[in-house]
Coordinates of C-alpha atoms in Angstrom, one line a residue:
M1228 CA 6.4 24.1 17.2
T1229 CA 9.0 22.9 20.2
V1230 CA 9.5 19.4 21.4
R1231 CA 7.1 18.8 24.4
N1232 CA 8.7 16.4 27.0
P1233 CA 5.8 16.5 29.9
A1234 CA 7.3 16.0 33.2
D1235 CA 6.1 13.3 35.3
R1236 CA 6.5 13.6 39.1
R1237 CA 7.3 10.2 41.0
N1238 CA 8.1 10.0 44.5
G1239 CA 8.9 13.6 44.6
T1240 CA 11.4 13.6 41.6
I1241 CA 10.8 14.9 38.4
V1242 CA 11.1 12.6 35.3
M1243 CA 11.1 13.9 31.9
A1244 CA 9.3 11.8 29.3
I1245 CA 11.1 10.7 26.4
S1246 CA 10.0 12.3 23.1
A1247 CA 8.1 10.4 20.5
T1248 CA 10.7 10.1 18.1
T1249 CA 12.8 8.5 20.7
R1250 CA 10.0 6.2 21.8
L1251 CA 9.5 5.1 18.2
S1252 CA 13.2 4.5 17.6
E1253 CA 13.6 2.5 20.8
F1254 CA 10.7 0.3 19.6
I1255 CA 12.0 -0.3 16.1
A1256 CA 15.7 -1.1 17.5
N1257 CA 14.4 -3.3 20.0
V1258 CA 11.7 -6.0 18.7
R1259 CA 13.3 -9.3 19.0
E1260 CA 10.4 -11.9 18.5
L1261 CA 6.8 -11.4 16.9
P1262 CA 3.6 -13.1 18.2
T1263 CA 2.9 -16.1 15.8
E1264 CA -0.3 -14.4 14.5
V1265 CA 1.7 -11.4 13.3
S1266 CA 4.2 -13.5 11.7
E1267 CA 1.7 -15.3 9.7
K1268 CA -0.2 -12.1 8.7
A1269 CA 3.2 -10.5 7.5
K1270 CA 4.2 -13.5 5.7
L1271 CA 0.7 -13.4 3.5
H1272 CA 1.0 -9.6 3.0
I1273 CA 4.9 -9.5 1.8
A1274 CA 3.8 -12.5 -0.7
D1275 CA 0.5 -10.1 -1.9
T1276 CA 3.1 -7.4 -2.2
L1277 CA 5.5 -9.6 -4.3
A1278 CA 2.5 -10.4 -6.7
C1279 CA 1.7 -6.9 -7.3
I1280 CA 5.8 -6.2 -8.0
Y1281 CA 5.9 -9.2 -10.5
A1282 CA 2.6 -7.7 -12.5
G1283 CA 3.7 -4.0 -12.1
S1284 CA 7.1 -5.0 -13.7
A1285 CA 5.2 -5.0 -17.1
S1286 CA 3.8 -1.7 -16.6
E1287 CA 4.2 1.3 -18.9
A1288 CA 5.3 3.4 -16.2
V1289 CA 8.4 1.1 -15.0
A1290 CA 9.3 0.8 -18.9
L1291 CA 9.6 4.8 -19.1
L1292 CA 11.5 5.0 -15.7
E1293 CA 14.1 2.1 -17.1
R1294 CA 14.9 4.2 -20.0
V1295 CA 16.5 7.1 -17.9
C1296 CA 18.1 4.9 -15.3
A1297 CA 21.2 2.9 -15.4
P1298 CA 20.7 -0.3 -17.6
S1299 CA 20.2 -3.6 -16.0
D1300 CA 23.2 -5.9 -15.5
D1301 CA 22.5 -9.6 -15.2
N1302 CA 25.6 -10.2 -12.9
A1303 CA 24.6 -7.3 -10.4
P1304 CA 23.6 -8.5 -7.1
F1305 CA 20.6 -6.4 -6.3
I1306 CA 17.2 -7.9 -7.8
A1307 CA 14.1 -6.2 -8.9
P1308 CA 11.7 -9.1 -9.0
G1309 CA 10.3 -9.3 -12.6
L1310 CA 12.5 -6.8 -13.9
G1311 CA 16.4 -7.5 -13.7
R1312 CA 19.4 -6.7 -11.5
W1313 CA 21.1 -3.7 -10.8
S1314 CA 24.4 -2.7 -8.9
D1315 CA 23.0 0.4 -7.3
P1316 CA 20.7 -0.7 -4.2
A1317 CA 19.1 2.6 -3.8
L1318 CA 17.8 2.7 -7.6
A1319 CA 16.8 -1.2 -7.3
A1320 CA 14.7 0.0 -4.4
M1321 CA 12.9 2.8 -6.6
L1322 CA 12.4 0.5 -9.5
I1323 CA 10.8 -2.2 -7.2
G1324 CA 8.7 0.5 -5.6
V1325 CA 7.2 1.7 -8.8
C1326 CA 6.4 -1.9 -9.9
A1327 CA 4.7 -2.4 -6.5
H1328 CA 2.2 0.4 -6.9
A1329 CA 2.1 0.6 -10.8
D1330 CA -1.2 -1.1 -10.9
D1331 CA -2.8 0.4 -7.7
F1332 CA -3.2 -3.5 -6.6
D1333 CA -1.2 -3.4 -3.1
D1334 CA -2.8 -3.6 0.3
T1335 CA -4.1 -0.7 2.2
S1336 CA -4.6 0.4 5.6
E1337 CA -8.0 2.0 5.9
Y1338 CA -8.3 2.6 9.4
S1339 CA -4.9 3.8 10.4
M1340 CA -2.5 4.9 7.8
N1341 CA -5.2 5.6 5.2
G1342 CA -3.1 4.8 2.4
H1343 CA -0.8 1.9 1.2
P1344 CA 1.7 0.7 3.6
S1345 CA 3.3 -2.6 2.2
A1346 CA 4.6 -1.4 -1.1
P1347 CA 7.1 1.1 0.1
I1348 CA 8.4 -1.2 2.9
V1349 CA 8.8 -4.3 0.9
S1350 CA 10.3 -2.4 -1.8
A1351 CA 12.9 -1.1 0.3
L1352 CA 13.6 -4.3 2.4
I1353 CA 14.3 -6.4 -0.8
P1354 CA 17.6 -4.5 -1.4
T1355 CA 18.2 -4.4 2.3
A1356 CA 17.9 -8.0 2.6
V1357 CA 20.2 -8.6 0.1
A1358 CA 22.9 -6.1 1.5
T1359 CA 22.5 -7.9 5.0
K1360 CA 22.0 -11.4 3.7
A1361 CA 19.0 -11.3 5.9
S1362 CA 17.0 -14.3 6.9
G1363 CA 13.2 -15.0 6.2
M1364 CA 12.2 -14.5 9.8
A1365 CA 14.3 -11.2 9.9
M1366 CA 12.5 -10.0 6.9
V1367 CA 9.0 -10.8 8.2
R1368 CA 10.2 -9.2 11.4
A1369 CA 11.3 -6.1 9.9
Y1370 CA 8.1 -5.8 7.7
A1371 CA 6.1 -6.0 10.8
V1372 CA 7.9 -3.3 12.2
G1373 CA 7.4 -0.9 9.6
I1374 CA 3.9 -1.7 9.2
E1375 CA 3.4 -1.0 12.9
V1376 CA 5.3 2.4 12.5
A1377 CA 3.7 3.7 9.4
C1378 CA 0.1 2.7 10.8
K1379 CA 0.4 4.0 14.4
L1380 CA 1.7 7.2 13.2
G1381 CA -1.1 7.3 10.9
S1382 CA -3.3 6.9 13.7
A1383 CA -1.6 9.4 15.9
I1384 CA -1.4 12.1 13.3
G1385 CA -4.9 11.5 11.9
T1386 CA -6.0 13.2 8.3
A1387 CA -4.4 16.7 9.1
H1388 CA -1.7 16.2 6.6
T1389 CA -4.0 14.4 3.7
R1390 CA -6.4 17.5 4.1
R1391 CA -3.0 19.5 3.1
G1392 CA -2.8 17.2 -0.2
W1393 CA 0.0 15.1 1.1
H1394 CA -0.1 11.4 -0.2
T1395 CA 0.3 9.1 2.8
M1396 CA 2.3 6.5 0.9
S1397 CA 4.9 9.4 0.4
T1398 CA 4.9 10.6 3.9
L1399 CA 3.9 7.8 6.5
G1400 CA 5.1 5.0 4.0
T1401 CA 8.4 6.7 3.8
L1402 CA 8.9 6.6 7.8
G1403 CA 7.4 3.0 7.8
A1404 CA 9.9 1.8 5.1
A1405 CA 12.8 3.5 7.0
A1406 CA 11.7 2.0 10.1
A1407 CA 11.8 -1.3 8.4
A1408 CA 15.1 -1.2 6.7
A1409 CA 16.8 0.5 9.9
H1410 CA 15.4 -2.7 11.8
L1411 CA 16.6 -5.0 9.4
R1412 CA 20.3 -3.4 9.4
G1413 CA 20.4 -4.0 13.2
L1414 CA 20.7 -0.2 13.9
H1415 CA 20.7 0.9 17.4
T1416 CA 18.3 3.4 18.9
G1417 CA 20.4 6.4 18.1
Q1418 CA 21.0 5.5 14.6
T1419 CA 17.6 4.4 14.0
E1420 CA 16.5 8.0 15.2
R1421 CA 18.9 9.2 12.5
A1422 CA 17.3 7.1 9.9
L1423 CA 13.8 8.5 10.7
A1424 CA 15.2 12.0 10.5
I1425 CA 16.8 11.5 7.1
A1426 CA 13.7 9.9 5.8
S1427 CA 11.5 12.7 7.0
S1428 CA 13.2 15.1 4.7
F1429 CA 12.2 12.8 1.8
A1430 CA 8.7 12.3 3.1
R1431 CA 6.7 14.3 0.3
G1432 CA 4.2 13.3 -2.5
L1433 CA 1.1 15.2 -3.8
L1434 CA -2.3 13.8 -4.1
G1435 CA -2.8 16.0 -6.8
N1436 CA -0.7 13.3 -8.9
T1437 CA -3.5 10.8 -8.4
G1438 CA -4.3 8.9 -11.6
T1439 CA -1.2 9.2 -13.2
M1440 CA 2.0 7.5 -13.2
T1441 CA 3.8 9.7 -10.7
K1442 CA 1.5 8.2 -7.8
S1443 CA 3.7 4.9 -8.4
L1444 CA 6.7 6.9 -8.3
H1445 CA 5.6 8.0 -4.9
C1446 CA 6.1 4.3 -3.8
G1447 CA 9.5 4.2 -5.6
R1448 CA 10.9 7.3 -4.0
A1449 CA 9.6 6.6 -0.4
A1450 CA 11.5 3.1 -1.0
Q1451 CA 14.6 4.7 -2.3
A1452 CA 14.4 7.3 0.4
A1453 CA 14.2 4.6 3.1
Y1454 CA 17.0 2.5 1.9
L1455 CA 19.5 5.6 1.7
A1456 CA 18.0 6.6 5.2
A1457 CA 19.0 3.6 6.9
A1458 CA 22.1 2.7 5.1
L1459 CA 23.4 6.5 6.0
A1460 CA 22.4 6.4 9.2
E1461 CA 24.4 3.2 9.8
Q1462 CA 27.3 4.9 8.3
G1463 CA 27.2 8.1 11.1
F1464 CA 25.3 10.6 8.6
S1465 CA 24.3 13.3 10.9
A1466 CA 20.2 14.3 11.0
G1467 CA 18.4 16.3 13.4
A1468 CA 16.9 15.0 16.8
D1469 CA 13.5 14.7 17.8
I1470 CA 12.4 15.1 14.2
L1471 CA 8.7 14.1 14.7
E1472 CA 7.9 16.9 17.2
A1473 CA 11.0 19.3 16.7
E1474 CA 10.1 22.9 15.7
N1475 CA 9.7 22.8 11.8
G1476 CA 9.8 19.1 11.9
F1477 CA 7.6 16.5 10.7
L1478 CA 4.5 17.1 12.6
A1479 CA 4.7 21.0 12.1
A1480 CA 5.7 20.8 8.4
L1481 CA 3.2 18.1 7.1
T1482 CA 0.2 18.8 9.1
D1483 CA -2.2 21.6 10.1
R1484 CA -0.7 21.9 13.5
S1485 CA -3.6 20.9 15.1
K1486 CA -1.8 18.5 17.3
D1487 CA 1.2 19.4 19.3
R1488 CA 2.1 15.6 20.3
I1489 CA 2.2 12.4 19.1
D1490 CA 0.9 9.6 21.2
L1491 CA 2.5 6.4 20.5
S1492 CA 1.8 4.8 23.7
G1493 CA 0.1 1.8 22.0
I1494 CA 2.9 0.8 19.8
G1495 CA 3.6 -2.8 19.7
D1496 CA 0.8 -3.7 22.1
V1497 CA -2.0 -4.7 19.8
W1498 CA 0.0 -4.8 16.1
E1499 CA -1.6 -3.4 13.3
L1500 CA -1.4 -6.5 11.3
V1501 CA -3.8 -8.1 13.6
S1502 CA -6.0 -5.3 14.5
P1503 CA -7.5 -3.3 12.6
G1504 CA -5.4 -5.2 10.0
L1505 CA -4.7 -4.6 6.4
A1506 CA -6.8 -4.9 3.4
V1507 CA -5.9 -7.1 0.4
K1508 CA -6.9 -5.8 -2.8
L1509 CA -8.8 -8.1 -5.0
Y1510 CA -9.3 -5.6 -7.9
P1511 CA -6.4 -3.6 -9.4
C1512 CA -8.1 0.0 -8.9
C1513 CA -8.8 2.6 -6.2
S1514 CA -10.2 1.1 -2.9
C1515 CA -13.3 3.6 -3.4
T1516 CA -14.6 1.5 -6.2
H1517 CA -14.3 -1.9 -4.6
L1518 CA -17.6 -1.9 -2.6
A1519 CA -19.5 -1.0 -6.0
I1520 CA -17.4 -3.2 -7.9
D1521 CA -18.6 -6.3 -5.4
G1522 CA -22.2 -5.5 -5.6
A1523 CA -22.0 -5.1 -9.4
I1524 CA -20.7 -8.5 -9.5
E1525 CA -23.2 -9.9 -7.0
I1526 CA -26.0 -8.2 -9.1
Q1527 CA -24.6 -9.6 -12.5
R1528 CA -24.3 -13.1 -11.2
R1529 CA -27.7 -13.1 -9.7
H1530 CA -29.6 -11.7 -12.7
A1531 CA -27.3 -12.1 -15.6
I1532 CA -28.2 -8.6 -17.2
D1533 CA -27.6 -7.9 -20.8
P1534 CA -25.6 -4.4 -20.5
E1535 CA -28.2 -2.7 -23.2
R1536 CA -31.1 -3.3 -20.8
I1537 CA -29.4 -1.1 -18.0
E1538 CA -30.8 2.5 -17.8
Q1539 CA -29.0 4.1 -14.9
V1540 CA -26.5 2.8 -12.0
T1541 CA -26.1 4.6 -8.7
C1542 CA -23.1 3.9 -6.5
A1543 CA -23.1 5.4 -2.9
V1544 CA -19.8 6.4 -1.5
R1545 CA -18.5 8.1 1.5
E1546 CA -17.5 11.8 1.0
E1547 CA -13.9 11.2 1.0
C1548 CA -14.0 9.0 -2.1
T1549 CA -14.9 12.1 -4.3
H1550 CA -11.3 13.2 -4.0
Y1551 CA -9.8 10.0 -5.6
L1552 CA -12.5 9.3 -8.1
R1553 CA -11.5 12.2 -10.2
F1554 CA -12.1 10.6 -13.7
P1555 CA -15.7 10.1 -15.0
N1556 CA -14.4 9.8 -18.6
P1557 CA -11.0 8.5 -18.4
T1558 CA -8.7 8.4 -21.3
T1559 CA -5.9 6.0 -19.9
G1560 CA -5.8 2.9 -18.2
I1561 CA -4.7 4.5 -15.0
E1562 CA -7.3 7.3 -15.1
G1563 CA -9.8 4.1 -15.3
K1564 CA -8.3 2.8 -11.8
F1565 CA -9.7 6.1 -10.4
S1566 CA -13.1 6.0 -12.1
M1567 CA -16.3 4.6 -10.5
N1568 CA -18.1 4.8 -13.9
Y1569 CA -15.3 2.8 -15.6
T1570 CA -14.8 0.1 -13.1
V1571 CA -18.5 -0.5 -12.4
A1572 CA -19.4 -0.6 -16.1
V1573 CA -16.6 -3.3 -16.4
A1574 CA -17.9 -5.2 -13.4
L1575 CA -21.3 -5.2 -14.8
A1576 CA -20.2 -6.1 -18.4
R1577 CA -17.9 -8.9 -17.6
G1578 CA -18.9 -10.0 -14.2
K1579 CA -15.2 -9.5 -12.9
V1580 CA -12.4 -6.8 -13.1
T1581 CA -8.9 -7.8 -14.1
L1582 CA -5.7 -6.6 -14.8
D1583 CA -6.3 -6.6 -18.4
D1584 CA -9.1 -4.0 -18.0
F1585 CA -6.9 -1.6 -17.2
E1586 CA -4.8 -1.6 -20.5
T1587 CA -5.7 1.8 -22.1
A1588 CA -6.8 0.0 -25.4
A1589 CA -9.7 -1.5 -23.1
L1590 CA -11.5 1.5 -22.6
G1591 CA -12.6 1.6 -26.0
H1592 CA -14.6 -1.3 -25.9
D1593 CA -18.4 -0.8 -27.0
D1594 CA -20.3 -2.2 -24.2
I1595 CA -18.2 -0.2 -21.6
A1596 CA -18.5 2.9 -23.5
L1597 CA -22.2 2.3 -23.5
L1598 CA -22.4 1.7 -19.8
M1599 CA -20.1 4.4 -18.3
P1600 CA -22.3 7.8 -18.7
K1601 CA -25.0 5.6 -16.9
V1602 CA -23.0 5.3 -13.7
H1603 CA -23.4 7.9 -11.2
I1604 CA -22.0 8.7 -7.7
V1605 CA -24.3 9.8 -4.7
V1606 CA -22.5 10.9 -1.3
R1607 CA -23.9 9.4 1.7
P1608 CA -23.3 11.5 4.9
D1609 CA -23.5 8.4 7.0
E1610 CA -20.7 6.1 6.3
K1611 CA -22.8 3.1 6.8
D1612 CA -25.3 4.0 4.0
A1613 CA -22.1 4.0 1.7
G1614 CA -21.7 0.7 -0.1
E1615 CA -25.0 0.4 -1.9
I1616 CA -25.2 0.0 -5.5
E1617 CA -28.7 0.2 -7.5
V1618 CA -29.0 -0.8 -11.0
I1619 CA -32.4 0.5 -12.7
L1620 CA -33.3 -1.4 -16.0
K1621 CA -35.4 -0.2 -18.9
G1622 CA -38.9 -0.8 -17.8
G1623 CA -38.1 0.3 -14.1
L1624 CA -37.1 -2.9 -12.4
R1625 CA -34.6 -2.0 -9.7
L1626 CA -31.9 -4.1 -8.5
T1627 CA -29.7 -3.4 -5.6
A1628 CA -26.8 -4.8 -3.7
Y1629 CA -25.1 -3.8 -0.5
R1630 CA -21.9 -4.5 1.3
D1631 CA -20.4 -2.6 4.3
V1632 CA -16.8 -3.9 3.8
P1633 CA -15.4 -5.2 0.3
R1634 CA -13.9 -8.6 -0.1
G1635 CA -10.3 -8.8 1.1
S1636 CA -10.9 -6.4 4.0
P1637 CA -9.8 -7.5 7.5
E1638 CA -13.5 -8.4 8.3
T1639 CA -13.6 -10.5 4.9
P1640 CA -9.9 -11.5 4.9
A1641 CA -8.2 -12.8 1.8
D1642 CA -6.4 -16.1 2.2
W1643 CA -3.4 -17.6 0.7
E1644 CA -5.5 -19.0 -2.4
D1645 CA -6.2 -15.6 -3.2
I1646 CA -2.6 -14.5 -2.7
I1647 CA -1.5 -17.5 -5.1
G1648 CA -4.0 -16.2 -7.6
K1649 CA -2.4 -13.0 -7.8
L1650 CA 1.0 -14.1 -7.9
R1651 CA 0.2 -16.6 -10.8
D1652 CA -1.6 -13.3 -12.6
G1653 CA 1.6 -11.3 -11.7
L1654 CA 4.0 -13.7 -12.7
A1655 CA 2.0 -14.3 -16.3
R1656 CA 2.6 -10.7 -16.9
A1657 CA 6.2 -10.1 -15.7
G1658 CA 8.8 -9.6 -18.4
R1659 CA 12.0 -10.5 -17.1
L1660 CA 13.5 -12.5 -14.2
R1661 CA 10.6 -14.7 -13.4
P1662 CA 11.2 -17.9 -11.0
V1663 CA 11.9 -21.1 -13.2
H1664 CA 9.6 -23.1 -10.9
P1665 CA 6.7 -20.8 -9.5
E1666 CA 5.2 -23.6 -7.2
T1667 CA 8.5 -23.6 -5.5
L1668 CA 8.2 -19.8 -4.8
F1669 CA 4.8 -20.4 -3.9
A1670 CA 5.5 -22.9 -1.2
G1671 CA 8.6 -21.1 0.0
L1672 CA 6.5 -17.8 0.6
R1673 CA 4.3 -19.6 2.9
E1674 CA 7.3 -20.8 5.0
M1675 CA 9.5 -17.8 4.4
D1676 CA 10.2 -17.5 8.4
K1677 CA 12.1 -20.7 8.0
Q1678 CA 14.2 -19.6 4.9
S1679 CA 18.2 -19.1 6.0
E1680 CA 18.2 -16.2 3.6
F1681 CA 15.3 -14.4 2.1
L1682 CA 17.0 -13.9 -1.3
D1683 CA 16.9 -17.7 -2.0
L1684 CA 13.3 -17.2 -2.6
L1685 CA 13.9 -14.7 -5.5
R1686 CA 16.4 -16.8 -7.0
T1687 CA 14.0 -19.9 -7.7

């Protein structure tokens, strides 16, 4: 595949259009202000990601990763919230990234990136903010730029690369995080283009690792790669030009080559954080389970069902979800996150779904084991029909609920009360390096754009 620079004839003069890579780099390097609505959305999603980082710091995946990494150092400058301090910023970025996605509780872009954008972006930005002594407003702006890049690229490329087995957090997430880190460092257009090219060589991760600890490592490696890419580009490290469209570049290598150009004409016009927006996860499991969980909780609240009375449960999903919901009989807590059988059984039995439900020991509870075999998935060809759950009781009574969008989605958005609740739960699980005064953190996050140095929030 070759770079296409279509000619535009103006007043008799042929003008060569710039490549999508250059256009993207110019956007990243030149954003100076954000619309107020974008800033407000950015603050909420940064805080939501911090909640996930604190919660994930207690995960088994992070504990195992720590065993093979350099030990923490209480006097080191680079903070991994909830975990510790490290001298190596790239290592800190990786550890933070694994924390951020360990519980699969981080936000999603359902309509553009088709994956998790905030976790790798925030994870790369935290050590970058330490290295640059960035203000809170600079952090907010860099985050918004990273989201815009990851999601607009997702819209432009479509699902061609996910059909080939690539995980968008590892592909688009790496580029979005590199864009954010480059912006926070103040790189000019040429340096930013090199940062994207460097990051593109790290952009990889296989969907076949869904339901394992390696999926969270995708996030960690994306954050690590993004930090390194921006830092190396700042130092003059060389990389390929026009990497998105170049022969054997991003588009050629990571898609089915059904497209020969990337249309980024709308970037920065209507910001992704505003429309279509990101979905905050209110349950720590695969997004494909959330409609059914909402419905199951609604049915349980309306009818107070004894789980032993349940004969059968049918959950309607779109076809794509069958690729993720791979574990009808999960054996680990992580597998449980990608099990419609388990998550819906928990929702019906408990009336809620929490972080504690995905400890591996929780899978053995008798009431959950009783319900899981009764839960079935049915694929609806028309996505509008997905989202219905039907519970059939012994004796034949049928109870149904339907939701077209889950709680926390852009159409039914989460608010600061939801985010503070997630932060409280996350801080309760965090093993180390927690704020002494959580209420100060909560208030500071809502006003992070007024912080002279973002790092001050993590020191509280």
